PDB file of C-alpha atoms in Angstrom:
ATOM      1  CA  UNK A  28      12.624   9.450 -20.852  1.00 34.00           C
ATOM      2  CA  UNK A  29      15.780   8.522 -18.768  1.00 39.00           C
ATOM      3  CA  UNK A  30      15.170   4.841 -18.386  1.00 34.00           C
ATOM      4  CA  UNK A  31      18.614   4.438 -16.244  1.00 40.00           C
ATOM      5  CA  UNK A  32      17.189   7.188 -13.746  1.00 43.00           C
ATOM      6  CA  UNK A  33      13.970   5.124 -13.618  1.00 37.00           C
ATOM      7  CA  UNK A  34      15.725   2.071 -12.922  1.00 36.00           C
ATOM      8  CA  UNK A  35      17.786   3.717 -10.071  1.00 45.00           C
ATOM      9  CA  UNK A  36      14.386   4.972  -8.364  1.00 45.00           C
ATOM     10  CA  UNK A  37      12.955   1.757  -8.453  1.00 48.00           C
ATOM     11  CA  UNK A  38      15.894  -0.228  -7.439  1.00 53.00           C
ATOM     12  CA  UNK A  39      15.800  -2.176  -4.303  1.00 77.00           C
ATOM     13  CA  UNK A  40      18.549  -2.482  -1.619  1.00 85.00           C
ATOM     14  CA  UNK A  41      19.549  -5.352   0.285  1.00 87.00           C
ATOM     15  CA  UNK A  42      18.562  -5.129   4.057  1.00 86.00           C
ATOM     16  CA  UNK A  43      22.228  -4.648   5.179  1.00 88.00           C
ATOM     17  CA  UNK A  44      22.588  -1.900   2.669  1.00 90.00           C
ATOM     18  CA  UNK A  45      19.067  -0.306   3.909  1.00 90.00           C
ATOM     19  CA  UNK A  46      20.522  -0.394   7.444  1.00 90.00           C
ATOM     20  CA  UNK A  47      23.992   1.095   6.615  1.00 91.00           C
ATOM     21  CA  UNK A  48      21.921   4.068   4.953  1.00 91.00           C
ATOM     22  CA  UNK A  49      19.959   4.444   7.935  1.00 91.00           C
ATOM     23  CA  UNK A  50      23.193   4.437  10.220  1.00 91.00           C
ATOM     24  CA  UNK A  51      24.811   7.011   7.920  1.00 91.00           C
ATOM     25  CA  UNK A  52      21.810   9.145   7.946  1.00 90.00           C
ATOM     26  CA  UNK A  53      22.097   9.871  11.655  1.00 90.00           C
ATOM     27  CA  UNK A  54      25.112  11.830  10.847  1.00 91.00           C
ATOM     28  CA  UNK A  55      24.536  12.994   7.133  1.00 92.00           C
ATOM     29  CA  UNK A  56      20.928  13.305   6.075  1.00 89.00           C
ATOM     30  CA  UNK A  57      21.965  12.976   2.305  1.00 90.00           C
ATOM     31  CA  UNK A  58      22.313   9.262   3.076  1.00 90.00           C
ATOM     32  CA  UNK A  59      18.877   8.780   3.547  1.00 92.00           C
ATOM     33  CA  UNK A  60      18.038   9.830  -0.170  1.00 92.00           C
ATOM     34  CA  UNK A  61      18.446   6.125  -1.566  1.00 92.00           C
ATOM     35  CA  UNK A  62      15.893   5.167   0.868  1.00 93.00           C
ATOM     36  CA  UNK A  63      13.746   7.788  -0.122  1.00 93.00           C
ATOM     37  CA  UNK A  64      14.044   7.022  -3.478  1.00 91.00           C
ATOM     38  CA  UNK A  65      13.574   3.351  -2.773  1.00 91.00           C
ATOM     39  CA  UNK A  66      10.364   3.620  -0.629  1.00 93.00           C
ATOM     40  CA  UNK A  67       8.482   6.969  -1.652  1.00 93.00           C
ATOM     41  CA  UNK A  68       6.293   5.066  -4.328  1.00 93.00           C
ATOM     42  CA  UNK A  69       5.222   2.439  -2.244  1.00 92.00           C
ATOM     43  CA  UNK A  70       4.614   4.538   0.751  1.00 95.00           C
ATOM     44  CA  UNK A  71       2.514   6.973  -1.521  1.00 94.00           C
ATOM     45  CA  UNK A  72       0.681   3.860  -3.080  1.00 92.00           C
ATOM     46  CA  UNK A  73      -0.078   2.765   0.486  1.00 91.00           C
ATOM     47  CA  UNK A  74      -1.304   6.076   1.554  1.00 93.00           C
ATOM     48  CA  UNK A  75      -3.589   6.541  -1.872  1.00 90.00           C
ATOM     49  CA  UNK A  76      -5.191   3.039  -0.964  1.00 87.00           C
ATOM     50  CA  UNK A  77      -5.940   3.771   2.458  1.00 88.00           C
ATOM     51  CA  UNK A  78      -7.528   7.395   1.616  1.00 85.00           C
ATOM     52  CA  UNK A  79      -8.441   7.051  -1.948  1.00 83.00           C
ATOM     53  CA  UNK A  80      -7.478  10.798  -2.408  1.00 87.00           C
ATOM     54  CA  UNK A  81      -4.316  11.751  -4.193  1.00 92.00           C
ATOM     55  CA  UNK A  82      -3.798  15.019  -2.425  1.00 92.00           C
ATOM     56  CA  UNK A  83      -4.153  13.212   0.988  1.00 92.00           C
ATOM     57  CA  UNK A  84      -1.866  10.521  -0.120  1.00 93.00           C
ATOM     58  CA  UNK A  85       0.941  13.119  -1.153  1.00 94.00           C
ATOM     59  CA  UNK A  86       0.511  15.081   2.034  1.00 94.00           C
ATOM     60  CA  UNK A  87       0.646  11.699   4.119  1.00 95.00           C
ATOM     61  CA  UNK A  88       3.788  10.633   2.193  1.00 96.00           C
ATOM     62  CA  UNK A  89       5.644  13.957   2.847  1.00 95.00           C
ATOM     63  CA  UNK A  90       4.721  13.610   6.552  1.00 95.00           C
ATOM     64  CA  UNK A  91       5.939  10.064   6.761  1.00 96.00           C
ATOM     65  CA  UNK A  92       9.400  11.179   5.344  1.00 95.00           C
ATOM     66  CA  UNK A  93       9.461  13.777   7.679  1.00 93.00           C
ATOM     67  CA  UNK A  94       8.813  11.750  10.604  1.00 95.00           C
ATOM     68  CA  UNK A  95      11.327   9.512   9.347  1.00 94.00           C
ATOM     69  CA  UNK A  96      14.183  12.093   9.078  1.00 92.00           C
ATOM     70  CA  UNK A  97      13.260  13.495  12.497  1.00 91.00           C
ATOM     71  CA  UNK A  98      12.994  10.275  14.250  1.00 92.00           C
ATOM     72  CA  UNK A  99      16.164   8.394  12.735  1.00 91.00           C
ATOM     73  CA  UNK A 100      17.182   7.948  16.478  1.00 88.00           C
ATOM     74  CA  UNK A 101      13.929   5.929  16.831  1.00 88.00           C
ATOM     75  CA  UNK A 102      15.152   3.385  14.357  1.00 90.00           C
ATOM     76  CA  UNK A 103      16.274   0.202  16.397  1.00 89.00           C
ATOM     77  CA  UNK A 104      17.625  -1.847  13.485  1.00 86.00           C
ATOM     78  CA  UNK A 105      15.535  -4.584  11.651  1.00 87.00           C
ATOM     79  CA  UNK A 106      13.576  -4.012   8.300  1.00 90.00           C
ATOM     80  CA  UNK A 107      13.684  -0.623   7.281  1.00 92.00           C
ATOM     81  CA  UNK A 108      10.417  -1.349   5.366  1.00 91.00           C
ATOM     82  CA  UNK A 109       8.449  -2.140   8.231  1.00 91.00           C
ATOM     83  CA  UNK A 110       9.878   0.788  10.276  1.00 94.00           C
ATOM     84  CA  UNK A 111       8.766   3.148   7.255  1.00 95.00           C
ATOM     85  CA  UNK A 112       5.424   1.585   6.910  1.00 94.00           C
ATOM     86  CA  UNK A 113       4.779   1.760  10.681  1.00 94.00           C
ATOM     87  CA  UNK A 114       5.098   5.375  10.509  1.00 95.00           C
ATOM     88  CA  UNK A 115       2.852   5.485   7.387  1.00 95.00           C
ATOM     89  CA  UNK A 116       0.377   3.401   9.289  1.00 93.00           C
ATOM     90  CA  UNK A 117       0.294   5.556  12.188  1.00 93.00           C
ATOM     91  CA  UNK A 118       0.068   8.534  10.113  1.00 94.00           C
ATOM     92  CA  UNK A 119      -2.887   7.322   7.919  1.00 93.00           C
ATOM     93  CA  UNK A 120      -4.718   6.041  11.155  1.00 90.00           C
ATOM     94  CA  UNK A 121      -4.353   9.399  12.775  1.00 90.00           C
ATOM     95  CA  UNK A 122      -5.562  11.008   9.329  1.00 91.00           C
ATOM     96  CA  UNK A 123      -8.414   8.755   9.053  1.00 86.00           C
ATOM     97  CA  UNK A 124      -9.634   9.071  12.773  1.00 82.00           C
ATOM     98  CA  UNK A 125     -11.469  12.347  11.787  1.00 69.00           C
ATOM     99  CA  UNK A 126     -13.330  10.976   8.938  1.00 63.00           C
ATOM    100  CA  UNK A 127     -14.865   7.566   7.803  1.00 51.00           C
ATOM    101  CA  UNK A 128     -12.322   5.056   6.526  1.00 42.00           C
ATOM    102  CA  UNK A 129     -12.306   4.485   2.581  1.00 47.00           C
ATOM    103  CA  UNK A 130     -10.624   2.149   0.536  1.00 45.00           C
ATOM    104  CA  UNK A 131     -10.284   2.965  -3.052  1.00 47.00           C
ATOM    105  CA  UNK A 132     -10.992   0.036  -5.160  1.00 47.00           C
ATOM    106  CA  UNK A 133      -9.467   1.519  -8.347  1.00 44.00           C
ATOM    107  CA  UNK A 134      -6.444   1.958  -6.361  1.00 45.00           C
ATOM    108  CA  UNK A 135      -6.120  -1.468  -4.592  1.00 49.00           C
ATOM    109  CA  UNK A 136      -6.894  -3.163  -7.831  1.00 48.00           C
ATOM    110  CA  UNK A 137      -4.440  -1.116  -9.659  1.00 45.00           C
ATOM    111  CA  UNK A 138      -4.359  -3.480 -12.773  1.00 36.00           C
ATOM    112  CA  UNK A 139      -7.847  -2.504 -13.682  1.00 36.00           C
ATOM    113  CA  UNK A 140      -8.109   0.501 -15.998  1.00 37.00           C
ATOM    114  CA  UNK A 141      -9.780   3.343 -14.272  1.00 41.00           C
ATOM    115  CA  UNK A 142      -8.773   6.360 -16.224  1.00 40.00           C
ATOM    116  CA  UNK A 143      -9.441   4.861 -19.776  1.00 42.00           C
ATOM    117  CA  UNK A 144     -12.787   4.424 -21.567  1.00 42.00           C
ATOM    118  CA  UNK A 145     -11.488   1.120 -22.731  1.00 47.00           C
ATOM    119  CA  UNK A 146      -8.792  -1.049 -23.159  1.00 50.00           C
ATOM    120  CA  UNK A 147      -7.104  -1.396 -26.694  1.00 54.00           C
ATOM    121  CA  UNK A 148      -9.343  -3.735 -28.796  1.00 60.00           C
ATOM    122  CA  UNK A 149     -12.361  -3.969 -26.242  1.00 59.00           C
ATOM    123  CA  UNK A 150     -15.677  -4.208 -27.338  1.00 70.00           C
ATOM    124  CA  UNK A 151     -18.660  -2.325 -25.816  1.00 74.00           C
ATOM    125  CA  UNK A 152     -20.269  -5.490 -24.100  1.00 73.00           C
ATOM    126  CA  UNK A 153     -16.567  -6.000 -22.718  1.00 71.00           C
ATOM    127  CA  UNK A 154     -16.222  -2.413 -21.463  1.00 69.00           C
ATOM    128  CA  UNK A 155     -20.014  -2.726 -19.782  1.00 70.00           C
ATOM    129  CA  UNK A 156     -18.908  -6.165 -18.132  1.00 71.00           C
ATOM    130  CA  UNK A 157     -15.714  -4.700 -16.697  1.00 70.00           C
ATOM    131  CA  UNK A 158     -17.368  -1.734 -15.444  1.00 74.00           C
ATOM    132  CA  UNK A 159     -19.854  -4.056 -13.580  1.00 76.00           C
ATOM    133  CA  UNK A 160     -17.158  -6.300 -12.346  1.00 75.00           C
ATOM    134  CA  UNK A 161     -15.358  -3.198 -10.910  1.00 73.00           C
ATOM    135  CA  UNK A 162     -18.732  -1.935  -9.259  1.00 77.00           C
ATOM    136  CA  UNK A 163     -19.097  -5.318  -7.815  1.00 79.00           C
ATOM    137  CA  UNK A 164     -15.554  -5.629  -6.306  1.00 77.00           C
ATOM    138  CA  UNK A 165     -15.757  -2.135  -4.942  1.00 77.00           C
ATOM    139  CA  UNK A 166     -19.027  -3.215  -3.026  1.00 81.00           C
ATOM    140  CA  UNK A 167     -17.305  -6.054  -1.796  1.00 82.00           C
ATOM    141  CA  UNK A 168     -14.284  -4.378  -0.455  1.00 80.00           C
ATOM    142  CA  UNK A 169     -16.462  -1.799   1.224  1.00 83.00           C
ATOM    143  CA  UNK A 170     -18.381  -4.609   3.238  1.00 87.00           C
ATOM    144  CA  UNK A 171     -14.837  -5.511   4.790  1.00 87.00           C
ATOM    145  CA  UNK A 172     -13.836  -4.439   8.221  1.00 88.00           C
ATOM    146  CA  UNK A 173     -11.190  -1.514   8.729  1.00 86.00           C
ATOM    147  CA  UNK A 174      -8.949  -4.426   9.809  1.00 89.00           C
ATOM    148  CA  UNK A 175      -9.210  -6.269   6.576  1.00 89.00           C
ATOM    149  CA  UNK A 176      -8.972  -3.164   4.499  1.00 86.00           C
ATOM    150  CA  UNK A 177      -5.735  -2.368   6.456  1.00 88.00           C
ATOM    151  CA  UNK A 178      -4.281  -6.004   5.921  1.00 89.00           C
ATOM    152  CA  UNK A 179      -4.927  -5.763   1.993  1.00 85.00           C
ATOM    153  CA  UNK A 180      -3.576  -2.480   1.796  1.00 84.00           C
ATOM    154  CA  UNK A 181      -0.366  -3.137   3.472  1.00 87.00           C
ATOM    155  CA  UNK A 182      -0.054  -6.532   1.430  1.00 84.00           C
ATOM    156  CA  UNK A 183      -0.992  -5.091  -2.064  1.00 78.00           C
ATOM    157  CA  UNK A 184      -0.158  -1.501  -1.882  1.00 74.00           C
ATOM    158  CA  UNK A 185       2.670  -1.556   0.378  1.00 80.00           C
ATOM    159  CA  UNK A 186       4.107  -4.859  -1.233  1.00 81.00           C
ATOM    160  CA  UNK A 187       5.118  -5.875   2.365  1.00 86.00           C
ATOM    161  CA  UNK A 188       5.951  -9.620   3.405  1.00 87.00           C
ATOM    162  CA  UNK A 189       3.949 -11.304   5.732  1.00 89.00           C
ATOM    163  CA  UNK A 190       6.543 -10.694   8.574  1.00 90.00           C
ATOM    164  CA  UNK A 191       6.651  -6.818   7.882  1.00 89.00           C
ATOM    165  CA  UNK A 192       3.054  -6.658   7.648  1.00 90.00           C
ATOM    166  CA  UNK A 193       2.905  -8.718  10.942  1.00 91.00           C
ATOM    167  CA  UNK A 194       5.277  -6.136  12.706  1.00 89.00           C
ATOM    168  CA  UNK A 195       3.113  -3.178  12.013  1.00 89.00           C
ATOM    169  CA  UNK A 196       0.151  -4.872  13.062  1.00 90.00           C
ATOM    170  CA  UNK A 197       1.367  -6.275  16.021  1.00 91.00           C
ATOM    171  CA  UNK A 198       0.622  -9.997  14.787  1.00 92.00           C
ATOM    172  CA  UNK A 199       2.800 -13.110  14.235  1.00 94.00           C
ATOM    173  CA  UNK A 200       3.904 -13.760  10.397  1.00 92.00           C
ATOM    174  CA  UNK A 201       1.866 -16.989  10.519  1.00 93.00           C
ATOM    175  CA  UNK A 202      -1.115 -15.237  11.670  1.00 93.00           C
ATOM    176  CA  UNK A 203      -0.847 -12.587   8.735  1.00 92.00           C
ATOM    177  CA  UNK A 204      -0.532 -15.244   6.309  1.00 92.00           C
ATOM    178  CA  UNK A 205      -3.547 -16.979   7.624  1.00 93.00           C
ATOM    179  CA  UNK A 206      -5.503 -14.073   7.837  1.00 93.00           C
ATOM    180  CA  UNK A 207      -4.671 -12.955   4.393  1.00 89.00           C
ATOM    181  CA  UNK A 208      -5.528 -16.529   3.056  1.00 90.00           C
ATOM    182  CA  UNK A 209      -8.888 -16.444   4.604  1.00 91.00           C
ATOM    183  CA  UNK A 210      -9.576 -12.865   3.619  1.00 89.00           C
ATOM    184  CA  UNK A 211      -8.961 -13.722  -0.305  1.00 86.00           C
ATOM    185  CA  UNK A 212     -11.073 -16.963   0.168  1.00 88.00           C
ATOM    186  CA  UNK A 213     -13.936 -14.825   1.772  1.00 89.00           C
ATOM    187  CA  UNK A 214     -13.660 -12.135  -1.083  1.00 85.00           C
ATOM    188  CA  UNK A 215     -13.628 -14.987  -3.760  1.00 85.00           C
ATOM    189  CA  UNK A 216     -16.896 -16.537  -2.082  1.00 86.00           C
ATOM    190  CA  UNK A 217     -18.483 -13.223  -1.680  1.00 86.00           C
ATOM    191  CA  UNK A 218     -17.601 -12.524  -5.185  1.00 80.00           C
ATOM    192  CA  UNK A 219     -19.003 -15.777  -6.629  1.00 82.00           C
ATOM    193  CA  UNK A 220     -22.230 -15.295  -4.362  1.00 83.00           C
ATOM    194  CA  UNK A 221     -22.777 -11.860  -5.816  1.00 77.00           C
ATOM    195  CA  UNK A 222     -22.730 -13.185  -9.349  1.00 72.00           C
ATOM    196  CA  UNK A 223     -25.510 -15.627  -8.700  1.00 68.00           C
ATOM    197  CA  UNK A 224     -27.632 -12.750  -7.259  1.00 59.00           C
ATOM    198  CA  UNK A 225     -28.381 -10.615 -10.415  1.00 53.00           C
TER     199      UNK A 225
END
């Protein structure tokens, strides 16, 4: 595996560098390549968390970057991440309008193993308890409103700041921080209550 290439792909650029790439891309499309490489995985992860389907996430990711390239003149400065995720947010919203919204717990809680039978050294009881915990968390996430799932997806999957999330959702940075804090407290309380009801 070429680790130098991997580090290039995941390298983040400063906001100033990103704005420069955007300006250059208006006359030379190849200048957009570093931005594609920097954001492709994050956009895909966001789309996957919103749809729960890898194929749909791939299609939506392609759509987002196609719209970004054809809409370069619509970029008015500011955060490139917020601009790209606004495009992604709109694309996903349009896509989900025709079907019930689902948020894949496995995708959102990416730290939990989903494709493995067990973690190294895990005993059968630990496997059972982990799977039970996953099911409980999945149930809790399904109880959230669409707006709450969107807030979690942008914050967790998109790795966006409260400010960038606010730009996309049309809310202030403070409102996003407060809603996210309350949402996490609500999830924690719901989880603790679900542990007692067995």
